Short mmCIF file of C-alpha atoms in Angstrom, two decimals:
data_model
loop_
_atom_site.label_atom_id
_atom_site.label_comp_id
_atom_site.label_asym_id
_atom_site.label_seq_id
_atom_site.Cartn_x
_atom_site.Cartn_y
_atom_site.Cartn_z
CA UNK A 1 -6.86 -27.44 11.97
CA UNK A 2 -8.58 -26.98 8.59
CA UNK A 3 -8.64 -23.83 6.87
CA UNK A 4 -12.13 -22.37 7.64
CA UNK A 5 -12.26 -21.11 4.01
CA UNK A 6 -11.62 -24.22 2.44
CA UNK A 7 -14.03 -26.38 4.84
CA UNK A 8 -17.04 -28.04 3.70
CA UNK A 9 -20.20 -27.74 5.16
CA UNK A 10 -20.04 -30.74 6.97
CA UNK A 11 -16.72 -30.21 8.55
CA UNK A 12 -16.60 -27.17 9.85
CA UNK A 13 -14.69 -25.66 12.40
CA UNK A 14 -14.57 -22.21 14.39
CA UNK A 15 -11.05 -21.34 14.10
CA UNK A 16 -9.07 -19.64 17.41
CA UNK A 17 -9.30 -15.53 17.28
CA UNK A 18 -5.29 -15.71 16.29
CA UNK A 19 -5.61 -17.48 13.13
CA UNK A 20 -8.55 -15.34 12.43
CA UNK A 21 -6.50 -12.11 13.01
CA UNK A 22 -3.31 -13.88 11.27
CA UNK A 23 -5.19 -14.49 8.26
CA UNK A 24 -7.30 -10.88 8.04
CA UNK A 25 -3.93 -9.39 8.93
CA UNK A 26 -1.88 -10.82 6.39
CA UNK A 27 -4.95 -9.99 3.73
CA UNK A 28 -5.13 -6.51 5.01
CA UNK A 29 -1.12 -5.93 4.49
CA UNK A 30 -1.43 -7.47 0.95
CA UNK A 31 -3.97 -5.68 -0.05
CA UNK A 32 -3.01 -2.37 1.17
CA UNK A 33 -5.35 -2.15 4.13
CA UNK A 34 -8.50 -3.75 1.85
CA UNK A 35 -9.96 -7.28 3.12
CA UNK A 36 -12.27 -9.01 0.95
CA UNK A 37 -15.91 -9.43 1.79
CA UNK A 38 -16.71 -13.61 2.72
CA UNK A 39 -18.98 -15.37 0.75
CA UNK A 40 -21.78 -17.05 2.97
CA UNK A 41 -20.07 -20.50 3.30
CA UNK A 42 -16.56 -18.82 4.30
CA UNK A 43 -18.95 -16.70 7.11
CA UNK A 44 -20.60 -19.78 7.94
CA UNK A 45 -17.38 -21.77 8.65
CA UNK A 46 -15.69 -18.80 11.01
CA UNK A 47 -13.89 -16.09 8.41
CA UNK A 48 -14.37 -12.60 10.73
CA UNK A 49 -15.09 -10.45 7.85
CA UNK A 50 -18.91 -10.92 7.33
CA UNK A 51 -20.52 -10.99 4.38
CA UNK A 52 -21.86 -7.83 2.03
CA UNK A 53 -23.84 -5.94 4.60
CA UNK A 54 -26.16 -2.85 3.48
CA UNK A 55 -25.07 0.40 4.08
CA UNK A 56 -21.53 -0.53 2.52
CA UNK A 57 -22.76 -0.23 -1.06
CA UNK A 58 -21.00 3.16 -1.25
CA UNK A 59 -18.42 3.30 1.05
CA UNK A 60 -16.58 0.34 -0.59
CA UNK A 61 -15.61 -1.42 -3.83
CA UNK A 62 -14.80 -4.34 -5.25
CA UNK A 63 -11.60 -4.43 -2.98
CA UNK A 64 -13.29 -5.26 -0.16
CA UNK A 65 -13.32 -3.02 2.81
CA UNK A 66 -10.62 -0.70 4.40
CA UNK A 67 -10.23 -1.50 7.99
CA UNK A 68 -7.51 -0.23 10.13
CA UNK A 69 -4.58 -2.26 12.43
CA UNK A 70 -5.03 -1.63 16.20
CA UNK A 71 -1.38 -2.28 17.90
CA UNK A 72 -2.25 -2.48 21.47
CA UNK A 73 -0.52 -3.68 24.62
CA UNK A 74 -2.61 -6.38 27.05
CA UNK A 75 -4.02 -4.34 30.15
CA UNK A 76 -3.20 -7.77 32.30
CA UNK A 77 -0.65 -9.13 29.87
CA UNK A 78 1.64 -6.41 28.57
CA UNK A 79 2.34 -8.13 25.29
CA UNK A 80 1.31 -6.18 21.72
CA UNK A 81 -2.08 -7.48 20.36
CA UNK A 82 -3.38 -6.21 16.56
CA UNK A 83 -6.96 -5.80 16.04
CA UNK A 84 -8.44 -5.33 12.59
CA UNK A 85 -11.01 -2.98 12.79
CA UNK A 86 -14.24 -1.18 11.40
CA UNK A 87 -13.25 2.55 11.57
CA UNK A 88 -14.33 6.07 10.48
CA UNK A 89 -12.28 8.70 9.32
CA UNK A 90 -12.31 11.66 11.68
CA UNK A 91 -10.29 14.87 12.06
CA UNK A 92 -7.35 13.98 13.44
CA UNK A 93 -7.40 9.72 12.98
CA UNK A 94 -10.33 7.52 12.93
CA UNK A 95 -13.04 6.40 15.37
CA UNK A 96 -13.62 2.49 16.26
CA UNK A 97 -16.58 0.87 17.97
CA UNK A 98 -16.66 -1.44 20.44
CA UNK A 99 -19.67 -3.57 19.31
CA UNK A 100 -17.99 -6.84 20.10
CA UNK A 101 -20.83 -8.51 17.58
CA UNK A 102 -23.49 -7.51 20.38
CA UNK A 103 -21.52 -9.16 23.72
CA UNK A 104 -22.94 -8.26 26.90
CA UNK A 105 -19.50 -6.95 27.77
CA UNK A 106 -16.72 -4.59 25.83
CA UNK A 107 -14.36 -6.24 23.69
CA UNK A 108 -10.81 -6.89 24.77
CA UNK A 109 -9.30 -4.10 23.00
CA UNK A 110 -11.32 -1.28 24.22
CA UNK A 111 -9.66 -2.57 27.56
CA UNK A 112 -6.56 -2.31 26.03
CA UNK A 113 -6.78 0.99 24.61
CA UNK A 114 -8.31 2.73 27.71
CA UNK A 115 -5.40 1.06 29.83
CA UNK A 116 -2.93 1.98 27.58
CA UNK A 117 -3.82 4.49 25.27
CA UNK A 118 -0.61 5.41 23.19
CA UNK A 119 -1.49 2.97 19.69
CA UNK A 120 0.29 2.25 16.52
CA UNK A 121 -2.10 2.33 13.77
CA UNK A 122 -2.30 0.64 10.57
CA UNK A 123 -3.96 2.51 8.13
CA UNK A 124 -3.64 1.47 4.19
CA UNK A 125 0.36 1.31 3.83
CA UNK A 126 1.00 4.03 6.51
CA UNK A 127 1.70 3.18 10.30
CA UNK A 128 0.87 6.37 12.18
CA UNK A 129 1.20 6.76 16.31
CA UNK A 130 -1.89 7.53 17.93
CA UNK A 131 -3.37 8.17 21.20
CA UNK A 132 -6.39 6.57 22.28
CA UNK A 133 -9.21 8.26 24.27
CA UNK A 134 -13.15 7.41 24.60
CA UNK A 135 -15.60 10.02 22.80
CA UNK A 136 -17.84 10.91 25.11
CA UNK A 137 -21.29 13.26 24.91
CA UNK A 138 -21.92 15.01 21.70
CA UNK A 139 -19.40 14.12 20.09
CA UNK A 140 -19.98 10.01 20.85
CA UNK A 141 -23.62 10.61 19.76
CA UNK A 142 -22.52 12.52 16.60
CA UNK A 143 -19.81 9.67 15.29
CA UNK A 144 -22.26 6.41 16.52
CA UNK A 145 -25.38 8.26 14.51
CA UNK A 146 -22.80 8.45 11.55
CA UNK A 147 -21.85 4.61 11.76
CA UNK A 148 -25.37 3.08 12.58
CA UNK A 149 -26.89 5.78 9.43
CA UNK A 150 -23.58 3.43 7.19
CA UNK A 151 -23.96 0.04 9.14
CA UNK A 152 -27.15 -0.33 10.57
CA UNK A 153 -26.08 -3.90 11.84
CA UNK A 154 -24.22 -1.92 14.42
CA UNK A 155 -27.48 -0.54 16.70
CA UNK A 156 -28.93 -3.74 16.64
CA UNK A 157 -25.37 -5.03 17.84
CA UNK A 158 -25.55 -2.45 20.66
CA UNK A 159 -29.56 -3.08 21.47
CA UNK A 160 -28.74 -6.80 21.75
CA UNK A 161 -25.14 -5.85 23.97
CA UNK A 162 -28.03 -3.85 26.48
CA UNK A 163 -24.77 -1.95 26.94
CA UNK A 164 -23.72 1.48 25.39
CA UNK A 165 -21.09 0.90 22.53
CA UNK A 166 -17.96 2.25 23.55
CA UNK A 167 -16.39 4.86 20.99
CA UNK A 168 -12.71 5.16 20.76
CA UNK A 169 -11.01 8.45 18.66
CA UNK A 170 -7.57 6.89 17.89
CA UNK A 171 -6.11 10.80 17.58
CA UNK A 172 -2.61 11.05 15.56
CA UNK A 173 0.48 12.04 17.46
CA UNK A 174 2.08 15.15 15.87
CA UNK A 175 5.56 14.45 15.14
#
């Protein structure tokens, strides 16, 4: 298969979600944790990472964008799975969203995390144990206003989903 980056617009393909994660993984761990933003053509052809959306002007630099590493182990499958995340800083570890680009139905993950919650986290060059739980209430409605006020992309993600976007606090483990 072609390297979606390097595909023309006439050939292009929709890489498999591994080669996607391989490839934002292996950018993420050279860059210390930043992933460049895709041009329009490397969106087009399949790259994950969209393009330069508003509400990222200040957040990020010319690095790209911090996401974070989600080690999680298959609900059905048992085996380890990393996801590359969107994420927001919080007390104890960061909050993720479970927009799944606007899906009818929760990403895979969020499965993953609720079935079995103790993570390993990849955040910049530090791997921290967390434990997963869902924010619920207040304090759901608190973080998801903070995201959607930063990436307004996300509530029409969740409007078009006609499902509530799952939040997820990944909390540190002391110790």
């Amino acid at each position: 298969m072609p390297d979606p980056s390097t595909t023309s617009a006439n050939e292009v393909t929709v890489p498999d979600g591994n080669t996607w994660n391989q490839r934002i993984i292996a950018e993420f761990r050279a860059n210390a944790g930043y992933v460049s933003w895709s041009s329009e053509a490397e969106f087009a052809a399949g790259r994950p990472i969209p393009p330069w959306m508003p509400g990222f002007d200040e957040q990020f630099d010319e690095r790209g964008m911090p996401l974070i590493l989600v080690h999680n182990i298959g609900a059905r499958s048992g085996r380890e799975r990393i996801n590359p995340l969107f994420f927001q800083p919080v007390d104890n570890g960061w909050a993720v969203f479970g927009t799944h680009g606007g899906s009818p139905r929760d990403p895979v993950w969020f499965r993953n995390l609720m079935a079995n919650p103790r993570v390993t986290v990849e955040v910049g060059t530090q791997t921290v144990l967390t434990v997963a739980r869902l924010a619920q209430g207040e304090e759901r409605e608190r973080l998801w206003a903070k995201e959607v006020a930063l990436v307004p992309k996300f509530a029409e993600f969740e409007a078009t989903a006609g499902r509530q976007v799952p939040v997820v606090v990944l909390e540190r483990v002391d110790g």
